[in-house]
Amino acid sequence: MDLKYTPEQEAFRKEARAWLEANVPSEKLASFDTKEGFEQHREWEKKLQAGGYAMVPWPVEYGGRGANLLEWLIFEEEYYRAGAPGRVNQNGIFLLGPTIMDVGTPEQKARFLPKMASSEEVWAQGWSEPNAGSDMANIQATAIKDGDHFVINGQKTWASRGAFAHWLFGMFRSDPDSTRHKGLTFILVPLDTPGITVRPIEKLNNKKAFAEVFFDDARVPVEYQLGEEGKGWDVAMATAGFERGLMLRSPARFQDTARKLVELYKETVASGAYVAPELRRTVAQCWMDAEAYALNTYQTVAHLMGGGKIGAEASLNKIFWSELDTKMHETALKLLGHRAELLPGSSAAGDVGEWLDGYIFALAGPIYAGTNEIQRNIIAERILGMPRK
């Protein structure tokens, strides 16, 4: 792998940087976990789409720029450098979109991808159920075929962005006599379908963007089935691979947090406050770990561009970035001392409150996208070849 950028890649970086500097909102948008912020972020996504940066590695006909994955990494670096808003449709563009590219029909690609890229339609993730969180093979919600429709009954919970989203993707048990990962079908569900009730769930930060979704004889056209009937597990594993291995959490996100942590350390030292030597070493280690994750991601991208696939090693990535994110925020709170308790928007908080907000979110990292305990089981069985018991 050549770690030097080509003249074309440098030109792309320069172009992206100029566009972002001219277009990133001067004032921070409200959280997309609120109704107001959700709509503000959709407007931002439309601007990205108009500029050709909504999803740079997608084909042009589906709302992308036709760039490669290396250019996507470069764009992500510039995106975080510019302090651009979070991506409200991340479940769609980073997870479901690549899956539709892989297994969707031509009609599904044309129907869903352009509206996903522009966030005209925002997607919720519908993996978890009350008794099937990280253990997705225990899914109980059913989708029984009746003519040219599936009749869906059951419940999903912890649906990310579910309170405001337009569509939900998830697995449903289409063979009621099946068990575990067999007899499941991956279905795309419009949330305005009669028989569907969405109930928001309040998070630790008091915002209600997660949701429980209840299905009561909701009829969804068969044309919204993604992949083969009864083979939803295989489709979902491809989606989870994107989630854990590459697209959901680009290295630029953690490199940006690491840079801010180093700046916080420098400001703390400059203020004359005592900083324990072990805390200084932790700051340095966090910065190095973020850089290591970036280099590993470049290696993964080179592997993919050479025709490779993401396998069980995606679980290694997921554990690494989720634990790194938690460590960086814990370290920041230690540097802040008593100021760590300030929330964003509180008097005298300034930018300091972002650390506590980020810490609360980082706590969820080892849980979402499949708990780290499940990822360690996958590593033990599929990479190390250890027995299940």
mmCIF file of C-alpha atoms in Angstrom:
data_model
loop_
_atom_site.group_PDB
_atom_site.id
_atom_site.type_symbol
_atom_site.label_atom_id
_atom_site.label_comp_id
_atom_site.label_asym_id
_atom_site.label_seq_id
_atom_site.Cartn_x
_atom_site.Cartn_y
_atom_site.Cartn_z
ATOM 1 C CA MET A 1 0.000 0.000 0.000
ATOM 2 C CA ASP A 2 1.334 3.439 -0.980
ATOM 3 C CA LEU A 3 0.689 5.894 1.863
ATOM 4 C CA LYS A 4 1.289 8.931 -0.367
ATOM 5 C CA TYR A 5 -1.660 10.735 -1.936
ATOM 6 C CA THR A 6 -1.762 11.094 -5.693
ATOM 7 C CA PRO A 7 -2.041 14.567 -7.311
ATOM 8 C CA GLU A 8 -5.671 13.734 -8.138
ATOM 9 C CA GLN A 9 -6.426 12.864 -4.510
ATOM 10 C CA GLU A 10 -4.729 16.052 -3.306
ATOM 11 C CA ALA A 11 -6.827 18.034 -5.801
ATOM 12 C CA PHE A 12 -9.988 16.347 -4.518
ATOM 13 C CA ARG A 13 -9.026 17.232 -0.936
ATOM 14 C CA LYS A 14 -8.459 20.869 -1.918
ATOM 15 C CA GLU A 15 -11.795 21.025 -3.724
ATOM 16 C CA ALA A 16 -13.695 19.433 -0.835
ATOM 17 C CA ARG A 17 -12.013 21.703 1.712
ATOM 18 C CA ALA A 18 -12.945 24.813 -0.256
ATOM 19 C CA TRP A 19 -16.581 23.723 -0.604
ATOM 20 C CA LEU A 20 -16.904 22.893 3.078
ATOM 21 C CA GLU A 21 -15.306 26.177 4.163
ATOM 22 C CA ALA A 22 -17.829 28.039 2.017
ATOM 23 C CA ASN A 23 -20.909 26.037 3.013
ATOM 24 C CA VAL A 24 -20.651 24.621 6.557
ATOM 25 C CA PRO A 25 -23.207 26.519 8.714
ATOM 26 C CA SER A 26 -21.569 29.253 10.758
ATOM 27 C CA GLU A 27 -23.850 28.474 13.699
ATOM 28 C CA LYS A 28 -24.138 25.012 15.187
ATOM 29 C CA LEU A 29 -27.359 23.190 14.294
ATOM 30 C CA ALA A 30 -29.693 21.935 16.995
ATOM 31 C CA SER A 31 -29.301 18.248 17.906
ATOM 32 C CA PHE A 32 -30.838 15.947 15.305
ATOM 33 C CA ASP A 33 -32.336 14.106 18.249
ATOM 34 C CA THR A 34 -34.895 16.928 18.403
ATOM 35 C CA LYS A 35 -37.625 17.674 15.855
ATOM 36 C CA GLU A 36 -36.180 21.123 15.137
ATOM 37 C CA GLY A 37 -32.640 19.784 14.740
ATOM 38 C CA PHE A 38 -33.828 16.847 12.649
ATOM 39 C CA GLU A 39 -35.268 19.228 10.058
ATOM 40 C CA GLN A 40 -32.208 21.516 10.186
ATOM 41 C CA HIS A 41 -29.963 18.556 9.446
ATOM 42 C CA ARG A 42 -32.166 17.446 6.557
ATOM 43 C CA GLU A 43 -31.708 20.911 5.026
ATOM 44 C CA TRP A 44 -27.944 20.518 5.452
ATOM 45 C CA GLU A 45 -28.087 17.135 3.725
ATOM 46 C CA LYS A 46 -29.909 18.733 0.774
ATOM 47 C CA LYS A 47 -27.093 21.267 0.515
ATOM 48 C CA LEU A 48 -24.530 18.452 0.567
ATOM 49 C CA GLN A 49 -26.471 16.724 -2.191
ATOM 50 C CA ALA A 50 -26.563 19.887 -4.295
ATOM 51 C CA GLY A 51 -22.807 20.240 -3.870
ATOM 52 C CA GLY A 52 -22.175 16.628 -4.860
ATOM 53 C CA TYR A 53 -20.942 15.556 -1.434
ATOM 54 C CA ALA A 54 -23.944 13.713 0.021
ATOM 55 C CA MET A 55 -22.299 10.309 -0.395
ATOM 56 C CA VAL A 56 -19.103 10.601 -2.366
ATOM 57 C CA PRO A 57 -18.425 6.887 -3.112
ATOM 58 C CA TRP A 58 -21.899 6.141 -4.513
ATOM 59 C CA PRO A 59 -22.522 6.039 -8.270
ATOM 60 C CA VAL A 60 -23.709 9.348 -9.729
ATOM 61 C CA GLU A 61 -27.064 7.883 -10.843
ATOM 62 C CA TYR A 62 -27.905 7.073 -7.240
ATOM 63 C CA GLY A 63 -27.059 10.478 -5.821
ATOM 64 C CA GLY A 64 -23.351 9.975 -5.247
ATOM 65 C CA ARG A 65 -20.178 11.445 -6.692
ATOM 66 C CA GLY A 66 -18.704 8.279 -8.178
ATOM 67 C CA ALA A 67 -15.542 8.583 -6.065
ATOM 68 C CA ASN A 68 -13.640 5.656 -4.572
ATOM 69 C CA LEU A 69 -13.302 4.695 -0.907
ATOM 70 C CA LEU A 70 -9.919 6.412 -0.508
ATOM 71 C CA GLU A 71 -11.505 9.667 -1.630
ATOM 72 C CA TRP A 72 -14.318 9.008 0.843
ATOM 73 C CA LEU A 73 -11.735 8.799 3.642
ATOM 74 C CA ILE A 74 -10.188 12.064 2.435
ATOM 75 C CA PHE A 75 -13.614 13.723 2.375
ATOM 76 C CA GLU A 76 -14.336 12.488 5.892
ATOM 77 C CA GLU A 77 -11.062 14.002 7.114
ATOM 78 C CA GLU A 78 -12.016 17.348 5.615
ATOM 79 C CA TYR A 79 -15.596 17.042 6.876
ATOM 80 C CA TYR A 80 -14.504 16.711 10.505
ATOM 81 C CA ARG A 81 -11.736 19.286 10.061
ATOM 82 C CA ALA A 82 -14.427 21.775 8.973
ATOM 83 C CA GLY A 83 -16.617 20.988 11.986
ATOM 84 C CA ALA A 84 -19.532 20.058 9.705
ATOM 85 C CA PRO A 85 -22.847 18.792 11.183
ATOM 86 C CA GLY A 86 -23.438 15.131 12.042
ATOM 87 C CA ARG A 87 -25.148 12.998 9.378
ATOM 88 C CA VAL A 88 -28.808 12.606 10.312
ATOM 89 C CA ASN A 89 -29.330 9.752 7.838
ATOM 90 C CA GLN A 90 -26.266 7.739 8.856
ATOM 91 C CA ASN A 91 -28.309 4.535 9.226
ATOM 92 C CA GLY A 92 -29.382 4.893 5.619
ATOM 93 C CA ILE A 93 -26.334 6.198 3.790
ATOM 94 C CA PHE A 94 -23.644 4.302 5.695
ATOM 95 C CA LEU A 95 -25.402 0.994 6.473
ATOM 96 C CA LEU A 96 -28.471 0.268 4.382
ATOM 97 C CA GLY A 97 -27.280 2.060 1.242
ATOM 98 C CA PRO A 98 -24.203 -0.146 0.692
ATOM 99 C CA THR A 99 -26.379 -3.213 1.381
ATOM 100 C CA ILE A 100 -28.901 -2.193 -1.274
ATOM 101 C CA MET A 101 -25.964 -1.673 -3.649
ATOM 102 C CA ASP A 102 -24.951 -5.286 -2.978
ATOM 103 C CA VAL A 103 -28.248 -7.203 -3.001
ATOM 104 C CA GLY A 104 -31.007 -4.791 -4.100
ATOM 105 C CA THR A 105 -32.850 -5.106 -7.377
ATOM 106 C CA PRO A 106 -32.324 -2.395 -10.029
ATOM 107 C CA GLU A 107 -35.790 -1.067 -9.144
ATOM 108 C CA GLN A 108 -34.930 -0.895 -5.428
ATOM 109 C CA LYS A 109 -31.666 0.911 -6.134
ATOM 110 C CA ALA A 110 -33.433 3.482 -8.286
ATOM 111 C CA ARG A 111 -36.314 3.847 -5.820
ATOM 112 C CA PHE A 112 -34.426 4.195 -2.534
ATOM 113 C CA LEU A 113 -30.852 5.383 -3.001
ATOM 114 C CA PRO A 114 -31.328 8.899 -4.462
ATOM 115 C CA LYS A 115 -33.912 9.832 -1.794
ATOM 116 C CA MET A 116 -31.610 8.362 0.840
ATOM 117 C CA ALA A 117 -28.647 10.404 -0.371
ATOM 118 C CA SER A 118 -30.611 13.653 -0.174
ATOM 119 C CA SER A 119 -32.300 12.673 3.144
ATOM 120 C CA GLU A 120 -35.680 13.201 1.557
ATOM 121 C CA GLU A 121 -36.262 9.857 3.276
ATOM 122 C CA VAL A 122 -34.485 9.239 6.583
ATOM 123 C CA TRP A 123 -34.059 5.672 7.813
ATOM 124 C CA ALA A 124 -34.336 4.103 11.262
ATOM 125 C CA GLN A 125 -32.528 0.923 12.235
ATOM 126 C CA GLY A 126 -34.891 -1.820 13.393
ATOM 127 C CA TRP A 127 -32.641 -4.598 14.671
ATOM 128 C CA SER A 128 -33.468 -4.906 18.353
ATOM 129 C CA GLU A 129 -36.522 -6.413 19.997
ATOM 130 C CA PRO A 130 -37.343 -6.703 23.721
ATOM 131 C CA ASN A 131 -35.757 -10.187 23.809
ATOM 132 C CA ALA A 132 -33.434 -9.858 20.835
ATOM 133 C CA GLY A 133 -30.903 -7.080 21.181
ATOM 134 C CA SER A 134 -27.417 -8.168 20.259
ATOM 135 C CA ASP A 135 -28.763 -11.710 19.834
ATOM 136 C CA MET A 136 -30.555 -10.946 16.577
ATOM 137 C CA ALA A 137 -31.145 -14.656 15.885
ATOM 138 C CA ASN A 138 -33.808 -14.545 18.602
ATOM 139 C CA ILE A 139 -36.049 -12.193 16.594
ATOM 140 C CA GLN A 140 -39.758 -12.877 17.187
ATOM 141 C CA ALA A 141 -41.543 -10.216 15.079
ATOM 142 C CA THR A 142 -43.260 -11.993 12.195
ATOM 143 C CA ALA A 143 -43.830 -11.121 8.553
ATOM 144 C CA ILE A 144 -46.213 -13.662 6.991
ATOM 145 C CA LYS A 145 -46.778 -13.460 3.250
ATOM 146 C CA ASP A 146 -50.387 -12.842 2.177
ATOM 147 C CA GLY A 147 -50.608 -12.439 -1.597
ATOM 148 C CA ASP A 148 -48.359 -9.581 -2.646
ATOM 149 C CA HIS A 149 -47.918 -8.267 0.910
ATOM 150 C CA PHE A 150 -46.191 -9.248 4.156
ATOM 151 C CA VAL A 151 -48.419 -8.954 7.237
ATOM 152 C CA ILE A 152 -46.138 -7.812 10.070
ATOM 153 C CA ASN A 153 -46.820 -8.262 13.783
ATOM 154 C CA GLY A 154 -44.574 -7.746 16.797
ATOM 155 C CA GLN A 155 -42.312 -5.077 18.228
ATOM 156 C CA LYS A 156 -38.946 -3.470 17.581
ATOM 157 C CA THR A 157 -37.182 -1.347 20.187
ATOM 158 C CA TRP A 158 -34.217 1.013 20.416
ATOM 159 C CA ALA A 159 -34.860 1.996 16.805
ATOM 160 C CA SER A 160 -32.159 4.602 16.175
ATOM 161 C CA ARG A 161 -33.719 7.836 14.813
ATOM 162 C CA GLY A 162 -37.052 6.024 14.966
ATOM 163 C CA ALA A 163 -38.984 8.944 16.467
ATOM 164 C CA PHE A 164 -38.616 11.095 13.324
ATOM 165 C CA ALA A 165 -37.597 8.715 10.532
ATOM 166 C CA HIS A 166 -39.709 7.898 7.469
ATOM 167 C CA TRP A 167 -38.605 4.293 6.897
ATOM 168 C CA LEU A 168 -37.257 1.402 8.988
ATOM 169 C CA PHE A 169 -35.126 -1.546 7.905
ATOM 170 C CA GLY A 170 -34.982 -4.797 9.838
ATOM 171 C CA MET A 171 -35.376 -8.548 9.946
ATOM 172 C CA PHE A 172 -38.661 -10.344 10.533
ATOM 173 C CA ARG A 173 -39.486 -14.039 10.957
ATOM 174 C CA SER A 174 -41.226 -14.962 7.696
ATOM 175 C CA ASP A 175 -41.311 -18.693 8.529
ATOM 176 C CA PRO A 176 -43.151 -18.997 11.876
ATOM 177 C CA ASP A 177 -41.816 -22.549 12.382
ATOM 178 C CA SER A 178 -38.182 -21.500 11.982
ATOM 179 C CA THR A 179 -35.654 -20.922 14.731
ATOM 180 C CA ARG A 180 -32.550 -18.802 15.257
ATOM 181 C CA HIS A 181 -31.031 -17.321 12.082
ATOM 182 C CA LYS A 182 -33.150 -19.362 9.648
ATOM 183 C CA GLY A 183 -36.489 -18.247 8.224
ATOM 184 C CA LEU A 184 -35.786 -14.526 8.595
ATOM 185 C CA THR A 185 -36.451 -11.965 5.853
ATOM 186 C CA PHE A 186 -34.943 -8.478 5.534
ATOM 187 C CA ILE A 187 -37.764 -5.988 4.861
ATOM 188 C CA LEU A 188 -37.888 -2.233 4.222
ATOM 189 C CA VAL A 189 -40.873 -0.734 6.047
ATOM 190 C CA PRO A 190 -42.524 2.671 5.489
ATOM 191 C CA LEU A 191 -43.312 3.948 8.983
ATOM 192 C CA ASP A 192 -46.555 5.613 7.880
ATOM 193 C CA THR A 193 -48.076 2.202 7.119
ATOM 194 C CA PRO A 194 -51.453 1.668 8.870
ATOM 195 C CA GLY A 195 -50.998 -0.673 11.835
ATOM 196 C CA ILE A 196 -47.627 0.801 12.867
ATOM 197 C CA THR A 197 -47.289 2.775 16.107
ATOM 198 C CA VAL A 198 -44.071 4.670 16.931
ATOM 199 C CA ARG A 199 -43.443 5.499 20.597
ATOM 200 C CA PRO A 200 -40.352 7.679 21.347
ATOM 201 C CA ILE A 201 -37.883 6.616 24.069
ATOM 202 C CA GLU A 202 -36.141 9.281 26.150
ATOM 203 C CA LYS A 203 -32.336 8.975 26.338
ATOM 204 C CA LEU A 204 -29.921 9.938 29.139
ATOM 205 C CA ASN A 205 -29.622 13.414 27.581
ATOM 206 C CA ASN A 206 -33.422 13.871 27.808
ATOM 207 C CA LYS A 207 -33.850 13.768 24.027
ATOM 208 C CA LYS A 208 -36.429 11.467 22.417
ATOM 209 C CA ALA A 209 -35.022 10.176 19.141
ATOM 210 C CA PHE A 210 -34.964 6.441 19.834
ATOM 211 C CA ALA A 211 -38.286 4.685 19.543
ATOM 212 C CA GLU A 212 -40.251 1.538 20.123
ATOM 213 C CA VAL A 213 -42.119 0.477 16.995
ATOM 214 C CA PHE A 214 -45.233 -1.693 17.283
ATOM 215 C CA PHE A 215 -46.668 -3.673 14.340
ATOM 216 C CA ASP A 216 -50.328 -4.735 14.377
ATOM 217 C CA ASP A 217 -51.239 -6.478 11.090
ATOM 218 C CA ALA A 218 -49.205 -3.881 9.167
ATOM 219 C CA ARG A 219 -49.266 -4.767 5.461
ATOM 220 C CA VAL A 220 -46.019 -4.082 3.562
ATOM 221 C CA PRO A 221 -45.643 -4.835 -0.174
ATOM 222 C CA VAL A 222 -43.435 -7.814 -1.064
ATOM 223 C CA GLU A 223 -41.446 -5.535 -3.374
ATOM 224 C CA TYR A 224 -39.869 -4.063 -0.211
ATOM 225 C CA GLN A 225 -38.202 -7.384 0.617
ATOM 226 C CA LEU A 226 -34.397 -6.976 0.348
ATOM 227 C CA GLY A 227 -32.565 -10.110 -0.759
ATOM 228 C CA GLU A 228 -34.093 -13.584 -0.771
ATOM 229 C CA GLU A 229 -37.054 -14.537 1.407
ATOM 230 C CA GLY A 230 -35.848 -16.511 4.410
ATOM 231 C CA LYS A 231 -32.227 -15.397 3.842
ATOM 232 C CA GLY A 232 -32.454 -12.146 5.773
ATOM 233 C CA TRP A 233 -29.693 -13.224 8.131
ATOM 234 C CA ASP A 234 -27.135 -13.129 5.324
ATOM 235 C CA VAL A 235 -28.308 -9.665 4.250
ATOM 236 C CA ALA A 236 -28.209 -8.388 7.827
ATOM 237 C CA MET A 237 -24.675 -9.685 8.374
ATOM 238 C CA ALA A 238 -23.533 -7.694 5.348
ATOM 239 C CA THR A 239 -25.174 -4.586 6.831
ATOM 240 C CA ALA A 240 -23.595 -5.260 10.232
ATOM 241 C CA GLY A 241 -20.228 -5.616 8.528
ATOM 242 C CA PHE A 242 -20.544 -2.094 7.134
ATOM 243 C CA GLU A 243 -21.637 -0.885 10.575
ATOM 244 C CA ARG A 244 -18.816 -2.451 12.537
ATOM 245 C CA GLY A 245 -16.067 -2.466 10.000
ATOM 246 C CA LEU A 246 -15.924 0.723 7.987
ATOM 247 C CA MET A 247 -18.711 3.104 7.167
ATOM 248 C CA LEU A 248 -20.521 4.021 10.382
ATOM 249 C CA ARG A 249 -17.514 5.365 12.263
ATOM 250 C CA SER A 250 -14.842 6.776 9.999
ATOM 251 C CA PRO A 251 -11.400 7.325 11.576
ATOM 252 C CA ALA A 252 -11.673 11.076 11.015
ATOM 253 C CA ARG A 253 -14.298 11.212 13.767
ATOM 254 C CA PHE A 254 -11.846 9.841 16.345
ATOM 255 C CA GLN A 255 -8.844 11.753 15.011
ATOM 256 C CA ASP A 256 -10.897 14.934 15.469
ATOM 257 C CA THR A 257 -11.757 13.985 19.065
ATOM 258 C CA ALA A 258 -8.083 13.131 19.725
ATOM 259 C CA ARG A 259 -6.966 16.543 18.409
ATOM 260 C CA LYS A 260 -9.489 18.273 20.669
ATOM 261 C CA LEU A 261 -8.272 16.183 23.611
ATOM 262 C CA VAL A 262 -4.664 17.257 22.990
ATOM 263 C CA GLU A 263 -5.790 20.898 22.805
ATOM 264 C CA LEU A 264 -7.698 20.497 26.071
ATOM 265 C CA TYR A 265 -4.571 19.038 27.666
ATOM 266 C CA LYS A 266 -2.466 21.990 26.459
ATOM 267 C CA GLU A 267 -5.031 24.502 27.741
ATOM 268 C CA THR A 268 -5.180 22.746 31.102
ATOM 269 C CA VAL A 269 -1.396 22.817 31.468
ATOM 270 C CA ALA A 270 -1.269 26.464 30.371
ATOM 271 C CA SER A 271 -3.825 27.368 33.039
ATOM 272 C CA GLY A 272 -1.418 26.180 35.722
ATOM 273 C CA ALA A 273 -3.621 23.284 36.848
ATOM 274 C CA TYR A 274 -1.825 20.134 38.003
ATOM 275 C CA VAL A 275 -1.964 17.271 35.508
ATOM 276 C CA ALA A 276 -0.840 13.870 36.736
ATOM 277 C CA PRO A 277 1.875 12.187 34.613
ATOM 278 C CA GLU A 278 -0.324 9.156 33.940
ATOM 279 C CA LEU A 279 -2.999 11.453 32.508
ATOM 280 C CA ARG A 280 -0.436 12.983 30.136
ATOM 281 C CA ARG A 281 0.527 9.508 28.977
ATOM 282 C CA THR A 282 -3.136 8.596 28.438
ATOM 283 C CA VAL A 283 -3.667 11.672 26.247
ATOM 284 C CA ALA A 284 -0.667 10.691 24.121
ATOM 285 C CA GLN A 285 -1.860 7.079 23.881
ATOM 286 C CA CYS A 286 -5.344 8.176 22.766
ATOM 287 C CA TRP A 287 -3.833 10.307 19.996
ATOM 288 C CA MET A 288 -1.647 7.399 18.835
ATOM 289 C CA ASP A 289 -4.582 4.973 18.961
ATOM 290 C CA ALA A 290 -6.704 7.295 16.795
ATOM 291 C CA GLU A 291 -3.883 7.491 14.252
ATOM 292 C CA ALA A 292 -3.463 3.698 14.359
ATOM 293 C CA TYR A 293 -7.186 3.239 13.690
ATOM 294 C CA ALA A 294 -6.905 5.565 10.699
ATOM 295 C CA LEU A 295 -3.997 3.600 9.251
ATOM 296 C CA ASN A 296 -5.831 0.323 9.803
ATOM 297 C CA THR A 297 -8.880 1.733 7.998
ATOM 298 C CA TYR A 298 -6.712 2.760 5.034
ATOM 299 C CA GLN A 299 -5.479 -0.833 4.950
ATOM 300 C CA THR A 300 -9.083 -2.103 5.005
ATOM 301 C CA VAL A 301 -10.031 0.219 2.158
ATOM 302 C CA ALA A 302 -7.045 -0.956 0.106
ATOM 303 C CA HIS A 303 -8.182 -4.532 0.727
ATOM 304 C CA LEU A 304 -11.736 -3.720 -0.431
ATOM 305 C CA MET A 305 -10.552 -1.828 -3.499
ATOM 306 C CA GLY A 306 -8.495 -4.902 -4.375
ATOM 307 C CA GLY A 307 -11.654 -7.009 -4.467
ATOM 308 C CA GLY A 308 -11.664 -8.190 -0.846
ATOM 309 C CA LYS A 309 -14.588 -8.387 1.560
ATOM 310 C CA ILE A 310 -15.107 -7.361 5.178
ATOM 311 C CA GLY A 311 -15.340 -10.453 7.368
ATOM 312 C CA ALA A 312 -15.258 -11.201 11.075
ATOM 313 C CA GLU A 313 -12.392 -8.740 11.513
ATOM 314 C CA ALA A 314 -15.081 -6.040 11.537
ATOM 315 C CA SER A 315 -15.658 -7.050 15.156
ATOM 316 C CA LEU A 316 -12.077 -6.019 15.996
ATOM 317 C CA ASN A 317 -12.756 -2.577 14.544
ATOM 318 C CA LYS A 318 -15.989 -2.164 16.473
ATOM 319 C CA ILE A 319 -14.394 -2.986 19.825
ATOM 320 C CA PHE A 320 -11.413 -0.736 19.113
ATOM 321 C CA TRP A 321 -13.282 2.431 18.113
ATOM 322 C CA SER A 322 -15.981 2.118 20.748
ATOM 323 C CA GLU A 323 -13.489 1.655 23.598
ATOM 324 C CA LEU A 324 -11.206 4.379 22.241
ATOM 325 C CA ASP A 325 -14.125 6.834 22.133
ATOM 326 C CA THR A 326 -15.000 6.071 25.754
ATOM 327 C CA LYS A 327 -11.361 6.399 26.869
ATOM 328 C CA MET A 328 -10.909 9.789 25.154
ATOM 329 C CA HIS A 329 -14.009 11.245 26.777
ATOM 330 C CA GLU A 330 -13.170 9.806 30.206
ATOM 331 C CA THR A 331 -9.714 11.392 29.926
ATOM 332 C CA ALA A 332 -11.207 14.752 28.966
ATOM 333 C CA LEU A 333 -13.521 14.707 31.985
ATOM 334 C CA LYS A 334 -10.533 14.006 34.260
ATOM 335 C CA LEU A 335 -8.666 16.968 32.754
ATOM 336 C CA LEU A 336 -11.694 19.216 33.275
ATOM 337 C CA GLY A 337 -12.092 18.336 36.955
ATOM 338 C CA HIS A 338 -15.191 19.974 38.443
ATOM 339 C CA ARG A 339 -15.964 21.692 35.097
ATOM 340 C CA ALA A 340 -16.711 18.231 33.644
ATOM 341 C CA GLU A 341 -20.217 18.453 35.070
ATOM 342 C CA LEU A 342 -21.187 21.366 32.781
ATOM 343 C CA LEU A 343 -23.695 20.471 30.075
ATOM 344 C CA PRO A 344 -23.876 22.158 26.644
ATOM 345 C CA GLY A 345 -25.939 25.327 26.862
ATOM 346 C CA SER A 346 -25.439 25.802 30.592
ATOM 347 C CA SER A 347 -24.078 29.133 31.765
ATOM 348 C CA ALA A 348 -20.252 29.394 31.615
ATOM 349 C CA ALA A 349 -20.008 26.020 29.854
ATOM 350 C CA GLY A 350 -18.725 27.298 26.511
ATOM 351 C CA ASP A 351 -17.402 24.359 24.486
ATOM 352 C CA VAL A 352 -16.596 22.434 27.654
ATOM 353 C CA GLY A 353 -20.092 20.945 27.862
ATOM 354 C CA GLU A 354 -19.555 19.078 24.613
ATOM 355 C CA TRP A 355 -17.268 16.674 26.459
ATOM 356 C CA LEU A 356 -19.945 15.532 28.919
ATOM 357 C CA ASP A 357 -22.487 15.233 26.110
ATOM 358 C CA GLY A 358 -19.960 13.213 24.103
ATOM 359 C CA TYR A 359 -19.143 11.044 27.109
ATOM 360 C CA ILE A 360 -22.810 10.150 27.608
ATOM 361 C CA PHE A 361 -23.044 9.140 23.952
ATOM 362 C CA ALA A 362 -19.716 7.266 24.051
ATOM 363 C CA LEU A 363 -21.060 5.066 26.860
ATOM 364 C CA ALA A 364 -23.467 3.587 24.322
ATOM 365 C CA GLY A 365 -20.640 2.676 21.913
ATOM 366 C CA PRO A 366 -19.781 -0.697 23.479
ATOM 367 C CA ILE A 367 -23.504 -1.599 23.291
ATOM 368 C CA TYR A 368 -24.860 -0.486 19.899
ATOM 369 C CA ALA A 369 -23.887 -2.168 16.622
ATOM 370 C CA GLY A 370 -23.740 -5.420 18.616
ATOM 371 C CA THR A 371 -22.372 -5.403 22.157
ATOM 372 C CA ASN A 372 -18.633 -5.769 22.590
ATOM 373 C CA GLU A 373 -19.251 -9.013 24.484
ATOM 374 C CA ILE A 374 -20.878 -10.454 21.360
ATOM 375 C CA GLN A 375 -18.008 -9.114 19.222
ATOM 376 C CA ARG A 376 -15.483 -10.872 21.473
ATOM 377 C CA ASN A 377 -17.394 -14.125 21.017
ATOM 378 C CA ILE A 378 -17.236 -13.652 17.236
ATOM 379 C CA ILE A 379 -13.495 -13.007 17.391
ATOM 380 C CA ALA A 380 -12.955 -16.065 19.594
ATOM 381 C CA GLU A 381 -14.948 -18.401 17.372
ATOM 382 C CA ARG A 382 -14.393 -17.118 13.834
ATOM 383 C CA ILE A 383 -10.898 -15.628 13.990
ATOM 384 C CA LEU A 384 -9.170 -17.578 16.771
ATOM 385 C CA GLY A 385 -11.048 -20.835 16.078
ATOM 386 C CA MET A 386 -11.978 -21.362 19.706
ATOM 387 C CA PRO A 387 -14.929 -23.649 20.622
ATOM 388 C CA ARG A 388 -18.327 -22.108 21.460
ATOM 389 C CA LYS A 389 -18.088 -23.494 25.014
#
